[in-house]
XYZ file of C-alpha atoms in Angstrom:
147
model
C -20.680 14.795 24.569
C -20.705 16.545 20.841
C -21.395 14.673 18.237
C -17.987 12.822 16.293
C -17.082 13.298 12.924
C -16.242 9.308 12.772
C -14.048 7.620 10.111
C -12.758 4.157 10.513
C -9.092 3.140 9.431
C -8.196 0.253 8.960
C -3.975 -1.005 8.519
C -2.407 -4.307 7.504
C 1.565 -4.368 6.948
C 1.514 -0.844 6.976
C -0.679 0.075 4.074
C -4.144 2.130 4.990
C -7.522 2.212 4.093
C -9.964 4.059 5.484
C -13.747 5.252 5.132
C -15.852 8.654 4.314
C -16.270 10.735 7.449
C -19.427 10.458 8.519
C -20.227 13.930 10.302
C -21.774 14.881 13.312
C -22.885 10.723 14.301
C -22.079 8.582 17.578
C -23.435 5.646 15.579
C -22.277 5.584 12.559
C -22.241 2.977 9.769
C -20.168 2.294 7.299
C -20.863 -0.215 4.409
C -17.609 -0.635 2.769
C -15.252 -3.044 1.324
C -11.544 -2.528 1.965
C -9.812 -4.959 -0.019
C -5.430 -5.634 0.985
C -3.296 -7.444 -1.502
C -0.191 -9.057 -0.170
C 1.581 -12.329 -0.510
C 1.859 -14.468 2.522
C 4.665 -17.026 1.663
C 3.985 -19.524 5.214
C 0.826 -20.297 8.056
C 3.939 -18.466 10.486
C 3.921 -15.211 8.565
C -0.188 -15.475 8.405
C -0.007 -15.817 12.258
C 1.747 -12.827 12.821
C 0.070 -10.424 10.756
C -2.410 -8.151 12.437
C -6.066 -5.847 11.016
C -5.677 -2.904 12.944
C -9.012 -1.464 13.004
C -9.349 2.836 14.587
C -12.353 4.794 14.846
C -11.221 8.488 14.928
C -12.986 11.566 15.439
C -12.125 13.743 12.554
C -11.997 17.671 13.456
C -10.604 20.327 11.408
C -8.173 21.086 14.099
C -7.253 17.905 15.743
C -8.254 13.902 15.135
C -8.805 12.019 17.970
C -8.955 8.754 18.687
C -11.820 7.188 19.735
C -10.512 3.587 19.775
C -8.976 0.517 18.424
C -9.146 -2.996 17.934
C -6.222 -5.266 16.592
C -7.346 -8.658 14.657
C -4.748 -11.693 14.117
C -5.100 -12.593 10.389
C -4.615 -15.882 11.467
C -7.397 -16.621 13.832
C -9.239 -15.466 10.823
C -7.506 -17.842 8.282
C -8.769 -20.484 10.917
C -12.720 -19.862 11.164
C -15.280 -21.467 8.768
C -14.787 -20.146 5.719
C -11.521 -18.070 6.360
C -13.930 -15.134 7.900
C -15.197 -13.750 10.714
C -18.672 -12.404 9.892
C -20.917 -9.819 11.306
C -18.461 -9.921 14.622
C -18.692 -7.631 17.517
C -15.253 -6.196 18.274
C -14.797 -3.691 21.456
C -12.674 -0.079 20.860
C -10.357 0.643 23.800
C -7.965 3.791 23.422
C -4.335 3.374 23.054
C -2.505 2.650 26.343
C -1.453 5.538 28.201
C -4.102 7.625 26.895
C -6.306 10.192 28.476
C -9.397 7.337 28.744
C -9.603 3.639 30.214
C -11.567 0.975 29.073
C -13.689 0.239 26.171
C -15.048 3.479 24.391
C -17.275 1.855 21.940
C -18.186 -1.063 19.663
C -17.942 -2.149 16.308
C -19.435 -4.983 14.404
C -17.168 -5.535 11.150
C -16.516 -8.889 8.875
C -13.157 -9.668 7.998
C -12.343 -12.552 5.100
C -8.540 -14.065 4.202
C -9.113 -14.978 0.672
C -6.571 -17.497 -0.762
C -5.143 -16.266 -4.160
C -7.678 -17.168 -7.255
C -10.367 -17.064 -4.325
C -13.876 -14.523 -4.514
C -15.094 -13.220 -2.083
C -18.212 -14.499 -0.825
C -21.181 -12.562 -0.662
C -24.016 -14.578 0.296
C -24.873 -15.809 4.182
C -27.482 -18.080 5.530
C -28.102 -15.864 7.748
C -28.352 -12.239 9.194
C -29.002 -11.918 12.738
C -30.087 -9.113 14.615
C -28.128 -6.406 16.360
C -27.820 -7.893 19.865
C -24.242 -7.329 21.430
C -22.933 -10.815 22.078
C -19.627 -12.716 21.672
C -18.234 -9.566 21.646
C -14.072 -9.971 21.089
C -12.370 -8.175 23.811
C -8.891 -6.948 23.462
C -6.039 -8.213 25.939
C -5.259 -5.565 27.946
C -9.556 -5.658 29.045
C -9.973 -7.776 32.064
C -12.836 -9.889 32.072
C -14.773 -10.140 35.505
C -17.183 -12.542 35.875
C -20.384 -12.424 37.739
C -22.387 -15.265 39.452
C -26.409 -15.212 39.853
């Protein structure tokens, strides 16, 4: 496998953000702030809008996509402090692709800020990088095992 030029996208209500490549990595990390201003006008609307988060592997002649993860606003609007922090999201490639299954992971931190609101910086904690409660998309089946 070559190494990805890797840039992460990242879509709410149609308007995109994304991040510097960073070149020739199959980890990358990215420590940036995307910030989308829109109006949400009831909880409904909030529950139907979606993050849609895309790594992509950015060549000259073609970009490819590694993988995706879509958020619900709303589930976010309902956690402690209207944010999901430090979270461990898995990438699976678009249906019908050319691959199956999860291609990657992605820990990101996602915050619904109420008009007026800052953004809060500070956290009690930082823990380490263990994979765990990792959110899995719908269309991954989840087989358990028993010891």
């Amino acid at each position: 496998m070559h190494a990805a030029h890797v840039v992460l996208l990242c879509a709410v209500r149609g308007e995109k953000r994304h991040t510097e490549v960073v070149e020739a990595n199959l980890a990358p990390i990215w420590d940036e702030t995307m910030m989308f201003d829109f109006m949400i006008e009831s909880q409904y609307q909030l529950d139907t809008e979606v993050l849609r988060v895309e790594v992509w592997d950015s060549d000259r002649i073609v970009d490819e996509l590694i993988g995706q993860f879509e958020l619900d606003l709303g589930q976010v609007w309902r956690s402690m402090d209207h944010e999901i922090y430090r979270q461990w999201v898995a990438l699976c490639p678009e249906p019908g692709g050319k691959f199956e299954g999860i291609q990657g992971y992605l820990r990101l931190s996602v915050t619904v800020l109420p008009e007026g609101t800052e953004l809060k910086t500070v956290h009690d904690h930082i823990d380490d990088d263990e994979l765990v409660d990792v959110l899995m998309p719908p269309s991954i089946e989840m087989v358990g095992a028993t010891l």
